[in-house]
Amino acid sequence: MNPLRALFPRARRPFTFVALLPLLIFLALFGAGCVFAEWRGLLRFSYRPAFALTAVLPWVWWLHHAGGSGLSRGRALVALFTRFIMIAAFILLLTEPRAVRRSDVLSVVYALDVSDSMGAKVRDQALGWIMQTATSKPQKDEAGLVVFGRDAAVELPPRASFPFEAINSRVAKDGTDLGQALSLAAAMLPEENQGRIVLITDGNETEGSALAKVDELKARGVAVDVLPVSFSYDKEVWLERLDLPRVVKAGETYEATVLLNSLAPGHGTLRLRENGKQIFEKEVTYTAGKNRFTLPLYLREPGYYEYAATIEVAAGEDGWSENNVAIADLYLRGAGQVLLLTDTRADTRDWEPLVAALKASERVVQVRMAYEVPREATALLPYDLIILANAPADAFDPPQLQALRDSVYHHGTGFIMLGGPQTFGPGGYHRTPIEEALPVEMDVKQKKVLPKGALAIILHTCEFAEGNTWAKRIAKEAIRVLGAQDEVGLIDYDWAGAKSGYQWVFPLTPAAQYDKLVPLINAAEPGDMPDFHSPMQLALAGLQQSDAALKHLIVISDGDPSPPTPALVQQFVDAKVSVTMIAINPHGGRDISIMQAISQQTGGRYYFPEDPAALPSIFIKEAKTLKRSMLQNKTFTPVVEFPSPVLKGIEQVPPLRGYVLTTAKPRASTILRVPPDKDAPDQLDPLLATWRFGLGSTAAWTSDLGASWAQDWLGWDKYRAFVKQLAQEVSRVEQANDLRLNTFAAGNNGVVSVEDFAKDDAFLEIAARVTGPRGDTIDLPLRQTGSRRYQAQFPLSGKGRYQVSVAAAGRPGKENGPEQLFGGFAVPYSPEYLNFRSNPRLLQQIAARTGGRVLDGSNADIYHPARQSHESSRPVFDWLLLFLACLLPIDVAVRRVQLDWSVIRGWFTFGKKAEESTTTMGALLGRKRRVEAAIKPPSEGLQKPRFKPAIKPAPPAAPKSAAPIPSDSAESISTTERLLARKRKRDQDQK
């Protein structure tokens, strides 16, 4: 068969213009509709070449014209147009159409610079100007607020109202990134409205590039109006650097060098402090430019020394006072010490036997409380080993925990955590820098029957500075300490959302999904709750549905919501759900008494912190109430899992009376473990585990070494040997090398310099890793800049401490590994304070390139510039796909389904008189009589019948119409007539 004939069959009907008319009409309507939709701006077709597929329509018409479908003419036309519409819808799908919407609403986002260089006074004035212009805008327009410094945050999204009270967003203020601020502000502008950004800043950017974002804004049609904040200092003094000697010895005198910079000549008082104590003061006279001054130093004994130099000048001679300080530190190496950290609430019997054993092994031991821990890792350099004995995580602040972690990773300090009720998981160390450093995890993954806890948190809006920001932070802190199997849920009051009222920000969810819960917490906006009853009832319902063994509720509020009913409080008591109430900034004594009563009746606790900074530790403490199941008070004899120098000369160890459940990390070495239970032989809990973390080693001893769980060890003759060998295994080991590391800040850059003092000259491959104050790391290859000198630079990311670790490879005779060095420096003030005048030129460029304006304080005409209707588009693919899906069954129905319209009309006919007979023969008889009446002459009905009746005549009372049928004509009577006669007879009898 000819393939072309299969595609284009021979027509069975003649080709006429009338037959072609449906195709021409549809093509005209389809083309005109598409052109009209795009001309009027109703639709935009992204891929117009797809319209070439309209060539399929003539082929479909030809198949219709040439074929014999057997359909009536009307149904055939309907089927043809249905196919045409389906093909047209498919073609439109391929063109990727987008519906166009026009709006003359103006959305304005204010981008306010809150960095250090702006100052609090200027920031408050800018906020007042923003409130003035935003409240006087047209009602239909929208206003939003973005605040920025080194990073940016959304304070208020664009909305018709502007309910601004105070800045709650927390951004880093030690830098300015205009590009990030413009990107975030542009992202907040609704696509369907005309957008505008009002940038309020001094124009000084320390990070990023604003001009790199300008072209993107211009392409989107977003104009940037700028409100410059102008300042200029003709007199400015700042300390650029404090240099200390690189190699020192105890008992000798050295000199420190201060580098002072100034825009104008002057004089002032130069002071030097050592570990916070002033050791030198001198009146100095300086010139414009760089000035160098030397200060005497005398180092008495080994240890860590931090020096701070300051310059004080007369009023009016300086612009920024924040940059009048320079700091540096110096470490004089001596005999390594052991630092034991504990808590004021801990029992001294938990650590006194350990200290005695360490001192017996000729180790210098210092016992310090948790609050005395330095917040800089370099301050821990004098210690070769740090031991943490029964001190909870909330006894430290985050910088202290980070310093402990960094001292191990960057400086090689050893670290040991001892078990107890306030360490590991029960101590709240889950998801902390300490857990990162330890060889064990706080989550118990092997215990199959470990009771889990459920924690619900109710957040009432906190009416103090950055209150909601604090509320979100403490909620995250509470979740962080929970175990992976524990459940947590958060409730707040949504006062501005589409579904206002009490709601679960997220229902009870395993704390293992911490990373997914954090964005939900950040997006929450807790409102002012009218009452305690509704959210507590909601929390109780959720907690009762949980299968957790321990259930707890935390409520933070100012106390003004109305109290819950006594019946609801009793339900908490009956369900054994404890409630902790935290009153922050309460309004009166009655508010406090209500919250106290609720906590007392349910077995919870009541807190009344005066400082919001205490809130995270409170929430951590409350969350730890769910972790008590990790304490195992049972007697067991440890089992040796892996040979180690720690057990040198020790063949058998005494029993212990308890430990804390943990899980060994994959790379950790488990030296001792707890013997498995008979019921669970696969549960192998670590007792002593070690591993390498960065430059240092850490160990986890999940029992204690005091009078609580290790009672039988105190009288053991190998107790001191075990403690000594454990300390030696973990402590830092000093490695001599011939390299000297020097690190310092120079302007907005950091410098890493290494000098080689070896006897034999060799080319070294040196790489450095810099860890900034925000935890960000930079890997730097050092280049040789001179004979035996290697150097690299990197951009500073703000003020704070920079940790530097260096690895040098390539020296002959050092095949065992690279030589390692560590050091660091501190940047005492933000680079913001090195800008002594504003940068209006940059702001003018931004405004000019985006079509914006340069505003002044009196120009508040932000919402009345010449505006045009803004067009936005969105895809209509889903609607066309749905329409095409509906056409498919219609196409099949038109071609395959035959409808009887008389039957359908009968369905909708009501009240019609019933026929005389419901039988088929009765209907035929009625039809016959009507036909006979129509063709019979009028006189024929009076003639005498020519046949005898086939049955007996009817009674005399019968009507005349029932005359008998003559019998002599019976042969000529048809079957139908006989049946008819019998029917009439039956009817007469019934009457």
Short mmCIF file of C-alpha atoms in Angstrom, two decimals, residues 457-461 468 490-497 499-505 524-531 534-535 538 561:
data_model
loop_
_atom_site.label_atom_id
_atom_site.label_comp_id
_atom_site.label_asym_id
_atom_site.label_seq_id
_atom_site.Cartn_x
_atom_site.Cartn_y
_atom_site.Cartn_z
CA ILE A 457 7.46 25.21 73.60
CA ILE A 458 5.00 28.12 73.65
CA LEU A 459 6.44 31.45 72.51
CA HIS A 460 4.62 34.60 73.53
CA THR A 461 5.90 37.78 71.89
CA ASN A 468 11.35 37.90 69.13
CA LEU A 490 6.65 24.91 68.83
CA ILE A 491 3.44 26.95 69.29
CA ASP A 492 2.96 30.67 68.78
CA TYR A 493 0.17 33.17 68.11
CA ASP A 494 -0.03 34.36 64.52
CA TRP A 495 -1.51 37.86 64.65
CA ALA A 496 -0.96 38.93 61.04
CA GLY A 497 -1.11 35.77 58.92
CA LYS A 499 -4.89 32.04 59.52
CA SER A 500 -4.50 34.19 62.59
CA GLY A 501 -4.69 32.52 65.97
CA TYR A 502 -2.87 29.83 67.93
CA GLN A 503 -0.96 27.43 65.74
CA TRP A 504 1.83 24.88 65.69
CA VAL A 505 4.84 26.41 63.98
CA ALA A 524 7.97 32.53 62.81
CA GLU A 525 6.59 35.85 64.07
CA PRO A 526 5.25 35.26 67.61
CA GLY A 527 2.39 37.60 68.48
CA ASP A 528 0.85 38.85 71.72
CA MET A 529 -1.25 35.96 73.08
CA PRO A 530 -4.63 36.85 74.61
CA ASP A 531 -4.72 33.83 76.97
CA SER A 534 -5.83 27.91 74.27
CA PRO A 535 -2.12 27.32 73.55
CA LEU A 538 -3.21 22.73 72.10
CA PRO A 561 -2.39 36.54 78.97
#
